[in-house]
mmCIF file with all atom_site columns, C-alpha atoms in Angstrom:
data_model
loop_
_atom_site.group_PDB
_atom_site.id
_atom_site.type_symbol
_atom_site.label_atom_id
_atom_site.label_alt_id
_atom_site.label_comp_id
_atom_site.label_asym_id
_atom_site.label_entity_id
_atom_site.label_seq_id
_atom_site.pdbx_PDB_ins_code
_atom_site.Cartn_x
_atom_site.Cartn_y
_atom_site.Cartn_z
_atom_site.occupancy
_atom_site.B_iso_or_equiv
_atom_site.pdbx_formal_charge
_atom_site.auth_seq_id
_atom_site.auth_comp_id
_atom_site.auth_asym_id
_atom_site.auth_atom_id
_atom_site.pdbx_PDB_model_num
ATOM 1   C CA . UNK A 1 1   ? 14.958  2.801   -10.009 1.00 83.00 ? 295 UNK A CA 1
ATOM 2   C CA . UNK A 1 2   ? 13.265  5.071   -7.401  1.00 91.00 ? 296 UNK A CA 1
ATOM 3   C CA . UNK A 1 3   ? 13.980  4.498   -3.764  1.00 95.00 ? 297 UNK A CA 1
ATOM 4   C CA . UNK A 1 4   ? 12.110  6.006   -0.802  1.00 96.00 ? 298 UNK A CA 1
ATOM 5   C CA . UNK A 1 5   ? 13.309  6.285   2.761   1.00 98.00 ? 299 UNK A CA 1
ATOM 6   C CA . UNK A 1 6   ? 11.262  7.343   5.732   1.00 98.00 ? 300 UNK A CA 1
ATOM 7   C CA . UNK A 1 7   ? 12.906  9.186   8.656   1.00 98.00 ? 301 UNK A CA 1
ATOM 8   C CA . UNK A 1 8   ? 11.627  10.768  11.844  1.00 97.00 ? 302 UNK A CA 1
ATOM 9   C CA . UNK A 1 9   ? 11.132  10.068  15.568  1.00 97.00 ? 303 UNK A CA 1
ATOM 10  C CA . UNK A 1 10  ? 10.172  6.571   16.568  1.00 96.00 ? 304 UNK A CA 1
ATOM 11  C CA . UNK A 1 11  ? 8.433   7.709   19.804  1.00 98.00 ? 305 UNK A CA 1
ATOM 12  C CA . UNK A 1 12  ? 5.859   10.466  20.102  1.00 98.00 ? 306 UNK A CA 1
ATOM 13  C CA . UNK A 1 13  ? 3.921   11.503  23.199  1.00 98.00 ? 307 UNK A CA 1
ATOM 14  C CA . UNK A 1 14  ? 0.100   11.431  23.264  1.00 98.00 ? 308 UNK A CA 1
ATOM 15  C CA . UNK A 1 15  ? -1.452  14.734  22.196  1.00 97.00 ? 309 UNK A CA 1
ATOM 16  C CA . UNK A 1 16  ? 1.730   15.796  20.285  1.00 98.00 ? 310 UNK A CA 1
ATOM 17  C CA . UNK A 1 17  ? 2.432   15.911  16.532  1.00 98.00 ? 311 UNK A CA 1
ATOM 18  C CA . UNK A 1 18  ? 3.928   12.995  14.591  1.00 98.00 ? 312 UNK A CA 1
ATOM 19  C CA . UNK A 1 19  ? 6.309   14.240  11.948  1.00 98.00 ? 313 UNK A CA 1
ATOM 20  C CA . UNK A 1 20  ? 7.961   12.043  9.299   1.00 98.00 ? 314 UNK A CA 1
ATOM 21  C CA . UNK A 1 21  ? 9.869   12.812  6.185   1.00 98.00 ? 315 UNK A CA 1
ATOM 22  C CA . UNK A 1 22  ? 10.386  10.681  2.987   1.00 98.00 ? 316 UNK A CA 1
ATOM 23  C CA . UNK A 1 23  ? 13.443  11.145  0.958   1.00 97.00 ? 317 UNK A CA 1
ATOM 24  C CA . UNK A 1 24  ? 13.241  10.039  -2.622  1.00 95.00 ? 318 UNK A CA 1
ATOM 25  C CA . UNK A 1 25  ? 16.118  9.048   -4.804  1.00 93.00 ? 319 UNK A CA 1
ATOM 26  C CA . UNK A 1 26  ? 15.783  8.393   -8.560  1.00 85.00 ? 320 UNK A CA 1
ATOM 27  C CA . UNK A 1 27  ? 14.775  10.470  -11.465 1.00 70.00 ? 321 UNK A CA 1
ATOM 28  C CA . UNK A 1 28  ? 10.991  10.639  -10.910 1.00 72.00 ? 322 UNK A CA 1
ATOM 29  C CA . UNK A 1 29  ? 10.577  13.212  -8.112  1.00 75.00 ? 323 UNK A CA 1
ATOM 30  C CA . UNK A 1 30  ? 9.806   16.172  -10.316 1.00 75.00 ? 324 UNK A CA 1
ATOM 31  C CA . UNK A 1 31  ? 7.538   14.331  -12.637 1.00 80.00 ? 325 UNK A CA 1
ATOM 32  C CA . UNK A 1 32  ? 3.887   15.129  -12.728 1.00 81.00 ? 326 UNK A CA 1
ATOM 33  C CA . UNK A 1 33  ? 3.175   11.509  -13.446 1.00 86.00 ? 327 UNK A CA 1
ATOM 34  C CA . UNK A 1 34  ? 3.230   10.501  -9.751  1.00 91.00 ? 328 UNK A CA 1
ATOM 35  C CA . UNK A 1 35  ? 1.558   11.071  -6.429  1.00 93.00 ? 329 UNK A CA 1
ATOM 36  C CA . UNK A 1 36  ? 3.519   10.895  -3.185  1.00 95.00 ? 330 UNK A CA 1
ATOM 37  C CA . UNK A 1 37  ? 1.659   8.934   -0.655  1.00 96.00 ? 331 UNK A CA 1
ATOM 38  C CA . UNK A 1 38  ? 1.581   7.887   2.981   1.00 98.00 ? 332 UNK A CA 1
ATOM 39  C CA . UNK A 1 39  ? 0.146   4.562   4.180   1.00 98.00 ? 333 UNK A CA 1
ATOM 40  C CA . UNK A 1 40  ? 0.172   3.157   7.746   1.00 98.00 ? 334 UNK A CA 1
ATOM 41  C CA . UNK A 1 41  ? -0.124  -0.280  9.175   1.00 98.00 ? 335 UNK A CA 1
ATOM 42  C CA . UNK A 1 42  ? -0.773  -1.061  12.883  1.00 98.00 ? 336 UNK A CA 1
ATOM 43  C CA . UNK A 1 43  ? 1.029   -4.123  14.206  1.00 96.00 ? 337 UNK A CA 1
ATOM 44  C CA . UNK A 1 44  ? -0.619  -7.295  12.920  1.00 95.00 ? 338 UNK A CA 1
ATOM 45  C CA . UNK A 1 45  ? -3.222  -5.386  11.010  1.00 97.00 ? 339 UNK A CA 1
ATOM 46  C CA . UNK A 1 46  ? -3.952  -4.190  7.476   1.00 97.00 ? 340 UNK A CA 1
ATOM 47  C CA . UNK A 1 47  ? -3.021  -1.160  5.463   1.00 98.00 ? 341 UNK A CA 1
ATOM 48  C CA . UNK A 1 48  ? -4.573  2.301   5.807   1.00 98.00 ? 342 UNK A CA 1
ATOM 49  C CA . UNK A 1 49  ? -4.164  5.060   3.214   1.00 97.00 ? 343 UNK A CA 1
ATOM 50  C CA . UNK A 1 50  ? -3.453  8.384   4.921   1.00 98.00 ? 344 UNK A CA 1
ATOM 51  C CA . UNK A 1 51  ? -3.255  10.695  1.958   1.00 97.00 ? 345 UNK A CA 1
ATOM 52  C CA . UNK A 1 52  ? -1.124  11.950  -0.929  1.00 96.00 ? 346 UNK A CA 1
ATOM 53  C CA . UNK A 1 53  ? 0.339   14.989  -2.599  1.00 95.00 ? 347 UNK A CA 1
ATOM 54  C CA . UNK A 1 54  ? 0.914   15.670  -6.271  1.00 92.00 ? 348 UNK A CA 1
ATOM 55  C CA . UNK A 1 55  ? 3.945   17.290  -7.775  1.00 88.00 ? 349 UNK A CA 1
ATOM 56  C CA . UNK A 1 56  ? 1.927   20.515  -8.086  1.00 88.00 ? 350 UNK A CA 1
ATOM 57  C CA . UNK A 1 57  ? 1.151   20.477  -4.371  1.00 91.00 ? 351 UNK A CA 1
ATOM 58  C CA . UNK A 1 58  ? -2.496  19.211  -4.504  1.00 93.00 ? 352 UNK A CA 1
ATOM 59  C CA . UNK A 1 59  ? -3.388  17.088  -1.546  1.00 96.00 ? 353 UNK A CA 1
ATOM 60  C CA . UNK A 1 60  ? -5.974  14.531  -0.824  1.00 96.00 ? 354 UNK A CA 1
ATOM 61  C CA . UNK A 1 61  ? -6.559  12.979  2.633   1.00 97.00 ? 355 UNK A CA 1
ATOM 62  C CA . UNK A 1 62  ? -8.468  10.101  4.168   1.00 97.00 ? 356 UNK A CA 1
ATOM 63  C CA . UNK A 1 63  ? -11.467 11.775  5.551   1.00 96.00 ? 357 UNK A CA 1
ATOM 64  C CA . UNK A 1 64  ? -10.970 9.697   8.785   1.00 96.00 ? 358 UNK A CA 1
ATOM 65  C CA . UNK A 1 65  ? -7.795  11.605  9.430   1.00 97.00 ? 359 UNK A CA 1
ATOM 66  C CA . UNK A 1 66  ? -8.256  14.783  7.541   1.00 96.00 ? 360 UNK A CA 1
ATOM 67  C CA . UNK A 1 67  ? -8.646  17.109  10.505  1.00 96.00 ? 361 UNK A CA 1
ATOM 68  C CA . UNK A 1 68  ? -5.209  16.003  11.826  1.00 98.00 ? 362 UNK A CA 1
ATOM 69  C CA . UNK A 1 69  ? -3.222  15.407  8.744   1.00 98.00 ? 363 UNK A CA 1
ATOM 70  C CA . UNK A 1 70  ? -0.894  17.605  6.607   1.00 98.00 ? 364 UNK A CA 1
ATOM 71  C CA . UNK A 1 71  ? 1.244   16.361  3.732   1.00 98.00 ? 365 UNK A CA 1
ATOM 72  C CA . UNK A 1 72  ? 3.694   18.692  2.202   1.00 97.00 ? 366 UNK A CA 1
ATOM 73  C CA . UNK A 1 73  ? 6.410   18.587  -0.536  1.00 94.00 ? 367 UNK A CA 1
ATOM 74  C CA . UNK A 1 74  ? 9.921   20.047  -0.893  1.00 94.00 ? 368 UNK A CA 1
ATOM 75  C CA . UNK A 1 75  ? 11.033  19.347  -4.359  1.00 90.00 ? 369 UNK A CA 1
ATOM 76  C CA . UNK A 1 76  ? 14.392  21.028  -3.923  1.00 91.00 ? 370 UNK A CA 1
ATOM 77  C CA . UNK A 1 77  ? 15.225  18.543  -1.174  1.00 94.00 ? 371 UNK A CA 1
ATOM 78  C CA . UNK A 1 78  ? 13.455  15.633  -2.935  1.00 94.00 ? 372 UNK A CA 1
ATOM 79  C CA . UNK A 1 79  ? 11.373  15.106  0.177   1.00 96.00 ? 373 UNK A CA 1
ATOM 80  C CA . UNK A 1 80  ? 7.818   14.987  1.168   1.00 97.00 ? 374 UNK A CA 1
ATOM 81  C CA . UNK A 1 81  ? 6.449   15.017  4.692   1.00 98.00 ? 375 UNK A CA 1
ATOM 82  C CA . UNK A 1 82  ? 3.691   13.895  6.994   1.00 98.00 ? 376 UNK A CA 1
ATOM 83  C CA . UNK A 1 83  ? 2.354   15.653  10.016  1.00 98.00 ? 377 UNK A CA 1
ATOM 84  C CA . UNK A 1 84  ? -0.313  14.007  12.188  1.00 98.00 ? 378 UNK A CA 1
ATOM 85  C CA . UNK A 1 85  ? -1.420  16.090  15.104  1.00 98.00 ? 379 UNK A CA 1
ATOM 86  C CA . UNK A 1 86  ? -3.076  15.226  18.520  1.00 98.00 ? 380 UNK A CA 1
ATOM 87  C CA . UNK A 1 87  ? -1.880  11.639  18.252  1.00 98.00 ? 381 UNK A CA 1
ATOM 88  C CA . UNK A 1 88  ? -3.172  8.816   20.513  1.00 98.00 ? 382 UNK A CA 1
ATOM 89  C CA . UNK A 1 89  ? -2.064  5.203   21.059  1.00 98.00 ? 383 UNK A CA 1
ATOM 90  C CA . UNK A 1 90  ? -4.330  4.366   18.083  1.00 98.00 ? 384 UNK A CA 1
ATOM 91  C CA . UNK A 1 91  ? -1.848  6.090   15.776  1.00 98.00 ? 385 UNK A CA 1
ATOM 92  C CA . UNK A 1 92  ? 0.889   3.657   16.719  1.00 98.00 ? 386 UNK A CA 1
ATOM 93  C CA . UNK A 1 93  ? 1.812   1.947   13.423  1.00 98.00 ? 387 UNK A CA 1
ATOM 94  C CA . UNK A 1 94  ? 4.432   1.326   10.845  1.00 98.00 ? 388 UNK A CA 1
ATOM 95  C CA . UNK A 1 95  ? 4.350   4.359   8.462   1.00 98.00 ? 389 UNK A CA 1
ATOM 96  C CA . UNK A 1 96  ? 5.169   3.827   4.764   1.00 98.00 ? 390 UNK A CA 1
ATOM 97  C CA . UNK A 1 97  ? 5.920   6.456   2.233   1.00 98.00 ? 391 UNK A CA 1
ATOM 98  C CA . UNK A 1 98  ? 5.275   5.435   -1.348  1.00 97.00 ? 392 UNK A CA 1
ATOM 99  C CA . UNK A 1 99  ? 5.000   6.487   -4.949  1.00 95.00 ? 393 UNK A CA 1
ATOM 100 C CA . UNK A 1 100 ? 1.555   6.140   -6.530  1.00 92.00 ? 394 UNK A CA 1
ATOM 101 C CA . UNK A 1 101 ? 1.035   6.298   -10.239 1.00 89.00 ? 395 UNK A CA 1
ATOM 102 C CA . UNK A 1 102 ? -0.472  9.639   -11.217 1.00 82.00 ? 396 UNK A CA 1
ATOM 103 C CA . UNK A 1 103 ? -2.968  8.051   -13.589 1.00 80.00 ? 397 UNK A CA 1
ATOM 104 C CA . UNK A 1 104 ? -6.598  7.652   -12.588 1.00 79.00 ? 398 UNK A CA 1
ATOM 105 C CA . UNK A 1 105 ? -6.914  4.773   -10.107 1.00 82.00 ? 399 UNK A CA 1
ATOM 106 C CA . UNK A 1 106 ? -3.157  4.124   -10.268 1.00 88.00 ? 400 UNK A CA 1
ATOM 107 C CA . UNK A 1 107 ? -1.275  1.506   -8.358  1.00 93.00 ? 401 UNK A CA 1
ATOM 108 C CA . UNK A 1 108 ? 1.456   2.069   -5.676  1.00 95.00 ? 402 UNK A CA 1
ATOM 109 C CA . UNK A 1 109 ? 4.610   0.765   -7.341  1.00 93.00 ? 403 UNK A CA 1
ATOM 110 C CA . UNK A 1 110 ? 7.353   1.728   -5.020  1.00 94.00 ? 404 UNK A CA 1
ATOM 111 C CA . UNK A 1 111 ? 7.348   1.723   -1.164  1.00 97.00 ? 405 UNK A CA 1
ATOM 112 C CA . UNK A 1 112 ? 9.764   2.793   1.465   1.00 97.00 ? 406 UNK A CA 1
ATOM 113 C CA . UNK A 1 113 ? 10.840  0.215   4.042   1.00 98.00 ? 407 UNK A CA 1
ATOM 114 C CA . UNK A 1 114 ? 8.592   1.610   6.594   1.00 98.00 ? 408 UNK A CA 1
ATOM 115 C CA . UNK A 1 115 ? 9.202   3.288   10.044  1.00 98.00 ? 409 UNK A CA 1
ATOM 116 C CA . UNK A 1 116 ? 7.653   2.283   13.324  1.00 98.00 ? 410 UNK A CA 1
ATOM 117 C CA . UNK A 1 117 ? 6.166   5.108   15.286  1.00 98.00 ? 411 UNK A CA 1
ATOM 118 C CA . UNK A 1 118 ? 4.956   4.393   18.767  1.00 98.00 ? 412 UNK A CA 1
ATOM 119 C CA . UNK A 1 119 ? 2.697   6.808   20.698  1.00 98.00 ? 413 UNK A CA 1
ATOM 120 C CA . UNK A 1 120 ? 3.433   6.564   24.338  1.00 97.00 ? 414 UNK A CA 1
ATOM 121 C CA . UNK A 1 121 ? 4.222   8.749   27.325  1.00 95.00 ? 415 UNK A CA 1
ATOM 122 C CA . UNK B 2 1   ? -15.899 4.447   1.066   1.00 96.00 ? 287 UNK B CA 1
ATOM 123 C CA . UNK B 2 2   ? -15.436 1.282   -1.062  1.00 97.00 ? 288 UNK B CA 1
ATOM 124 C CA . UNK B 2 3   ? -15.009 -1.760  1.018   1.00 98.00 ? 289 UNK B CA 1
ATOM 125 C CA . UNK B 2 4   ? -12.846 -4.600  -0.208  1.00 98.00 ? 290 UNK B CA 1
ATOM 126 C CA . UNK B 2 5   ? -13.481 -8.025  1.296   1.00 98.00 ? 291 UNK B CA 1
ATOM 127 C CA . UNK B 2 6   ? -10.824 -10.634 0.803   1.00 98.00 ? 292 UNK B CA 1
ATOM 128 C CA . UNK B 2 7   ? -11.219 -14.350 1.347   1.00 98.00 ? 293 UNK B CA 1
ATOM 129 C CA . UNK B 2 8   ? -10.022 -16.546 2.754   1.00 98.00 ? 294 UNK B CA 1
ATOM 130 C CA . UNK B 2 9   ? -8.272  -14.893 5.676   1.00 98.00 ? 295 UNK B CA 1
ATOM 131 C CA . UNK B 2 10  ? -5.646  -17.616 5.864   1.00 97.00 ? 296 UNK B CA 1
ATOM 132 C CA . UNK B 2 11  ? -4.436  -20.374 3.682   1.00 97.00 ? 297 UNK B CA 1
ATOM 133 C CA . UNK B 2 12  ? -2.024  -23.259 4.512   1.00 97.00 ? 298 UNK B CA 1
ATOM 134 C CA . UNK B 2 13  ? -0.939  -24.938 1.231   1.00 96.00 ? 299 UNK B CA 1
ATOM 135 C CA . UNK B 2 14  ? 1.674   -27.443 0.043   1.00 96.00 ? 300 UNK B CA 1
ATOM 136 C CA . UNK B 2 15  ? 4.474   -26.332 -2.357  1.00 95.00 ? 301 UNK B CA 1
ATOM 137 C CA . UNK B 2 16  ? 3.509   -26.506 -6.021  1.00 96.00 ? 302 UNK B CA 1
ATOM 138 C CA . UNK B 2 17  ? -0.195  -26.207 -5.138  1.00 96.00 ? 303 UNK B CA 1
ATOM 139 C CA . UNK B 2 18  ? -2.399  -23.602 -6.900  1.00 97.00 ? 304 UNK B CA 1
ATOM 140 C CA . UNK B 2 19  ? -3.622  -20.820 -4.726  1.00 97.00 ? 305 UNK B CA 1
ATOM 141 C CA . UNK B 2 20  ? -6.593  -18.616 -5.423  1.00 98.00 ? 306 UNK B CA 1
ATOM 142 C CA . UNK B 2 21  ? -7.438  -15.440 -3.430  1.00 98.00 ? 307 UNK B CA 1
ATOM 143 C CA . UNK B 2 22  ? -10.579 -13.464 -3.937  1.00 98.00 ? 308 UNK B CA 1
ATOM 144 C CA . UNK B 2 23  ? -11.372 -9.829  -3.403  1.00 98.00 ? 309 UNK B CA 1
ATOM 145 C CA . UNK B 2 24  ? -14.873 -8.440  -3.590  1.00 98.00 ? 310 UNK B CA 1
ATOM 146 C CA . UNK B 2 25  ? -15.668 -4.762  -3.913  1.00 98.00 ? 311 UNK B CA 1
ATOM 147 C CA . UNK B 2 26  ? -18.708 -3.168  -2.314  1.00 98.00 ? 312 UNK B CA 1
ATOM 148 C CA . UNK B 2 27  ? -19.495 -1.415  -5.678  1.00 98.00 ? 313 UNK B CA 1
ATOM 149 C CA . UNK B 2 28  ? -18.418 -1.626  -9.243  1.00 98.00 ? 314 UNK B CA 1
ATOM 150 C CA . UNK B 2 29  ? -14.837 -0.529  -9.594  1.00 97.00 ? 315 UNK B CA 1
ATOM 151 C CA . UNK B 2 30  ? -14.217 -1.676  -13.201 1.00 96.00 ? 316 UNK B CA 1
ATOM 152 C CA . UNK B 2 31  ? -10.640 -2.866  -13.487 1.00 96.00 ? 317 UNK B CA 1
ATOM 153 C CA . UNK B 2 32  ? -9.205  -0.470  -10.864 1.00 96.00 ? 318 UNK B CA 1
ATOM 154 C CA . UNK B 2 33  ? -7.927  -3.212  -8.636  1.00 97.00 ? 319 UNK B CA 1
ATOM 155 C CA . UNK B 2 34  ? -4.324  -3.890  -7.627  1.00 98.00 ? 320 UNK B CA 1
ATOM 156 C CA . UNK B 2 35  ? -2.631  -6.756  -5.732  1.00 98.00 ? 321 UNK B CA 1
ATOM 157 C CA . UNK B 2 36  ? 0.370   -6.579  -3.364  1.00 98.00 ? 322 UNK B CA 1
ATOM 158 C CA . UNK B 2 37  ? 2.497   -9.166  -1.495  1.00 98.00 ? 323 UNK B CA 1
ATOM 159 C CA . UNK B 2 38  ? 3.853   -8.304  1.804   1.00 98.00 ? 324 UNK B CA 1
ATOM 160 C CA . UNK B 2 39  ? 6.361   -10.588 3.495   1.00 98.00 ? 325 UNK B CA 1
ATOM 161 C CA . UNK B 2 40  ? 6.966   -10.363 7.209   1.00 96.00 ? 326 UNK B CA 1
ATOM 162 C CA . UNK B 2 41  ? 8.828   -7.333  8.316   1.00 96.00 ? 327 UNK B CA 1
ATOM 163 C CA . UNK B 2 42  ? 8.832   -5.833  4.752   1.00 97.00 ? 328 UNK B CA 1
ATOM 164 C CA . UNK B 2 43  ? 6.892   -3.238  2.785   1.00 98.00 ? 329 UNK B CA 1
ATOM 165 C CA . UNK B 2 44  ? 4.227   -4.306  0.321   1.00 98.00 ? 330 UNK B CA 1
ATOM 166 C CA . UNK B 2 45  ? 5.285   -5.072  -3.209  1.00 97.00 ? 331 UNK B CA 1
ATOM 167 C CA . UNK B 2 46  ? 3.080   -4.599  -6.306  1.00 97.00 ? 332 UNK B CA 1
ATOM 168 C CA . UNK B 2 47  ? 2.209   -7.806  -8.013  1.00 98.00 ? 333 UNK B CA 1
ATOM 169 C CA . UNK B 2 48  ? -0.623  -7.106  -10.345 1.00 98.00 ? 334 UNK B CA 1
ATOM 170 C CA . UNK B 2 49  ? -2.128  -3.765  -11.472 1.00 96.00 ? 335 UNK B CA 1
ATOM 171 C CA . UNK B 2 50  ? -5.546  -3.000  -13.124 1.00 96.00 ? 336 UNK B CA 1
ATOM 172 C CA . UNK B 2 51  ? -6.781  -6.467  -12.257 1.00 97.00 ? 337 UNK B CA 1
ATOM 173 C CA . UNK B 2 52  ? -4.641  -8.456  -14.647 1.00 98.00 ? 338 UNK B CA 1
ATOM 174 C CA . UNK B 2 53  ? -1.433  -6.654  -15.640 1.00 97.00 ? 339 UNK B CA 1
ATOM 175 C CA . UNK B 2 54  ? 1.752   -8.018  -14.099 1.00 97.00 ? 340 UNK B CA 1
ATOM 176 C CA . UNK B 2 55  ? 4.042   -5.512  -12.633 1.00 95.00 ? 341 UNK B CA 1
ATOM 177 C CA . UNK B 2 56  ? 7.647   -5.383  -13.863 1.00 94.00 ? 342 UNK B CA 1
ATOM 178 C CA . UNK B 2 57  ? 9.692   -8.338  -12.642 1.00 95.00 ? 343 UNK B CA 1
ATOM 179 C CA . UNK B 2 58  ? 6.881   -10.271 -11.101 1.00 97.00 ? 344 UNK B CA 1
ATOM 180 C CA . UNK B 2 59  ? 7.172   -14.101 -11.641 1.00 97.00 ? 345 UNK B CA 1
ATOM 181 C CA . UNK B 2 60  ? 4.816   -15.488 -14.251 1.00 97.00 ? 346 UNK B CA 1
ATOM 182 C CA . UNK B 2 61  ? 3.136   -17.806 -11.638 1.00 98.00 ? 347 UNK B CA 1
ATOM 183 C CA . UNK B 2 62  ? 1.240   -14.729 -10.389 1.00 98.00 ? 348 UNK B CA 1
ATOM 184 C CA . UNK B 2 63  ? -1.753  -13.781 -12.379 1.00 98.00 ? 349 UNK B CA 1
ATOM 185 C CA . UNK B 2 64  ? -4.976  -11.754 -11.794 1.00 98.00 ? 350 UNK B CA 1
ATOM 186 C CA . UNK B 2 65  ? -8.415  -11.651 -13.221 1.00 98.00 ? 351 UNK B CA 1
ATOM 187 C CA . UNK B 2 66  ? -11.796 -10.096 -12.695 1.00 98.00 ? 352 UNK B CA 1
ATOM 188 C CA . UNK B 2 67  ? -13.744 -6.869  -13.076 1.00 98.00 ? 353 UNK B CA 1
ATOM 189 C CA . UNK B 2 68  ? -16.492 -4.997  -11.570 1.00 98.00 ? 354 UNK B CA 1
ATOM 190 C CA . UNK B 2 69  ? -17.010 -6.290  -8.007  1.00 98.00 ? 355 UNK B CA 1
ATOM 191 C CA . UNK B 2 70  ? -15.110 -9.726  -8.118  1.00 98.00 ? 356 UNK B CA 1
ATOM 192 C CA . UNK B 2 71  ? -11.447 -10.235 -8.535  1.00 98.00 ? 357 UNK B CA 1
ATOM 193 C CA . UNK B 2 72  ? -9.034  -13.107 -8.054  1.00 98.00 ? 358 UNK B CA 1
ATOM 194 C CA . UNK B 2 73  ? -5.289  -13.429 -7.589  1.00 98.00 ? 359 UNK B CA 1
ATOM 195 C CA . UNK B 2 74  ? -3.874  -16.814 -8.578  1.00 98.00 ? 360 UNK B CA 1
ATOM 196 C CA . UNK B 2 75  ? -0.537  -18.282 -7.698  1.00 98.00 ? 361 UNK B CA 1
ATOM 197 C CA . UNK B 2 76  ? 0.284   -21.215 -9.915  1.00 95.00 ? 362 UNK B CA 1
ATOM 198 C CA . UNK B 2 77  ? 2.691   -23.791 -8.286  1.00 94.00 ? 363 UNK B CA 1
ATOM 199 C CA . UNK B 2 78  ? 3.305   -22.002 -4.910  1.00 96.00 ? 364 UNK B CA 1
ATOM 200 C CA . UNK B 2 79  ? 6.941   -21.645 -4.021  1.00 97.00 ? 365 UNK B CA 1
ATOM 201 C CA . UNK B 2 80  ? 8.261   -21.447 -0.497  1.00 96.00 ? 366 UNK B CA 1
ATOM 202 C CA . UNK B 2 81  ? 9.210   -17.755 -1.036  1.00 97.00 ? 367 UNK B CA 1
ATOM 203 C CA . UNK B 2 82  ? 5.642   -16.886 -1.745  1.00 97.00 ? 368 UNK B CA 1
ATOM 204 C CA . UNK B 2 83  ? 4.805   -17.136 2.110   1.00 98.00 ? 369 UNK B CA 1
ATOM 205 C CA . UNK B 2 84  ? 3.372   -13.721 2.710   1.00 98.00 ? 370 UNK B CA 1
ATOM 206 C CA . UNK B 2 85  ? 0.132   -11.698 3.288   1.00 98.00 ? 371 UNK B CA 1
ATOM 207 C CA . UNK B 2 86  ? -1.594  -10.641 0.030   1.00 98.00 ? 372 UNK B CA 1
ATOM 208 C CA . UNK B 2 87  ? -3.655  -7.430  -0.198  1.00 98.00 ? 373 UNK B CA 1
ATOM 209 C CA . UNK B 2 88  ? -5.951  -6.014  -2.764  1.00 98.00 ? 374 UNK B CA 1
ATOM 210 C CA . UNK B 2 89  ? -6.297  -2.262  -3.304  1.00 98.00 ? 375 UNK B CA 1
ATOM 211 C CA . UNK B 2 90  ? -8.751  -0.170  -5.099  1.00 97.00 ? 376 UNK B CA 1
ATOM 212 C CA . UNK B 2 91  ? -7.874  3.209   -6.680  1.00 94.00 ? 377 UNK B CA 1
ATOM 213 C CA . UNK B 2 92  ? -11.323 3.710   -8.241  1.00 95.00 ? 378 UNK B CA 1
ATOM 214 C CA . UNK B 2 93  ? -12.398 6.283   -5.632  1.00 94.00 ? 379 UNK B CA 1
ATOM 215 C CA . UNK B 2 94  ? -10.970 8.141   -2.739  1.00 94.00 ? 380 UNK B CA 1
ATOM 216 C CA . UNK B 2 95  ? -10.259 7.233   -0.048  1.00 95.00 ? 381 UNK B CA 1
ATOM 217 C CA . UNK B 2 96  ? -8.035  4.529   -1.447  1.00 95.00 ? 382 UNK B CA 1
ATOM 218 C CA . UNK B 2 97  ? -8.821  1.264   0.415   1.00 97.00 ? 383 UNK B CA 1
ATOM 219 C CA . UNK B 2 98  ? -7.246  -2.054  0.921   1.00 98.00 ? 384 UNK B CA 1
ATOM 220 C CA . UNK B 2 99  ? -8.609  -5.443  1.627   1.00 98.00 ? 385 UNK B CA 1
ATOM 221 C CA . UNK B 2 100 ? -8.036  -7.028  4.945   1.00 98.00 ? 386 UNK B CA 1
ATOM 222 C CA . UNK B 2 101 ? -5.347  -9.378  3.699   1.00 98.00 ? 387 UNK B CA 1
ATOM 223 C CA . UNK B 2 102 ? -4.924  -13.099 3.083   1.00 98.00 ? 388 UNK B CA 1
ATOM 224 C CA . UNK B 2 103 ? -2.024  -14.849 4.839   1.00 98.00 ? 389 UNK B CA 1
ATOM 225 C CA . UNK B 2 104 ? -0.486  -17.706 2.928   1.00 98.00 ? 390 UNK B CA 1
ATOM 226 C CA . UNK B 2 105 ? 1.783   -20.193 4.588   1.00 97.00 ? 391 UNK B CA 1
ATOM 227 C CA . UNK B 2 106 ? 3.367   -23.496 3.563   1.00 95.00 ? 392 UNK B CA 1
ATOM 228 C CA . UNK B 2 107 ? 1.780   -26.594 5.006   1.00 92.00 ? 393 UNK B CA 1
#
């Protein structure tokens, strides 16, 4: 059973860079069958897909965030990471890492518990 | 971007009642529609993939149907533990998008 766990600062100052890491346990991390994905959710609101990375390092981002987002992968550490630059209060949200099926139009079968990131001075 | 519109926004139902939630897509997405349950303070959990395929371990009272632009999630005989917000998600085209959610509570 795969498990995902987010980690990183819970408070980020405006204009700075938000950095989160997701550590994956289980036997699927090296598999080409999956994408490693970030989704966020502002308090009381819906889900927003941020982007994903494949095992081969190919990234896809939500165009609404693309100029500020970088997702990277460290297979040896079984981790993938999110960096979001120039943050504002609008980036305050719970951030989830997740495993997305690597098939066309695949579902998101496994999620981390989420971590709240607050942007405030 | 494909827009998913869920209805209703909110449902208050009695236990054992049947619940139907709809999700409409702004364009034809075939069967590339998935459903999630999110309980308060928790991460979403996959219920149904590709419109009608139950995910592993999901109780049989949850079912999905539809194709193209119209999809439904049905909960037969609602249980108290089904209190949650339900989201649809399309993987047909990037960016991946989610519906706005339907909150279900017990009357």
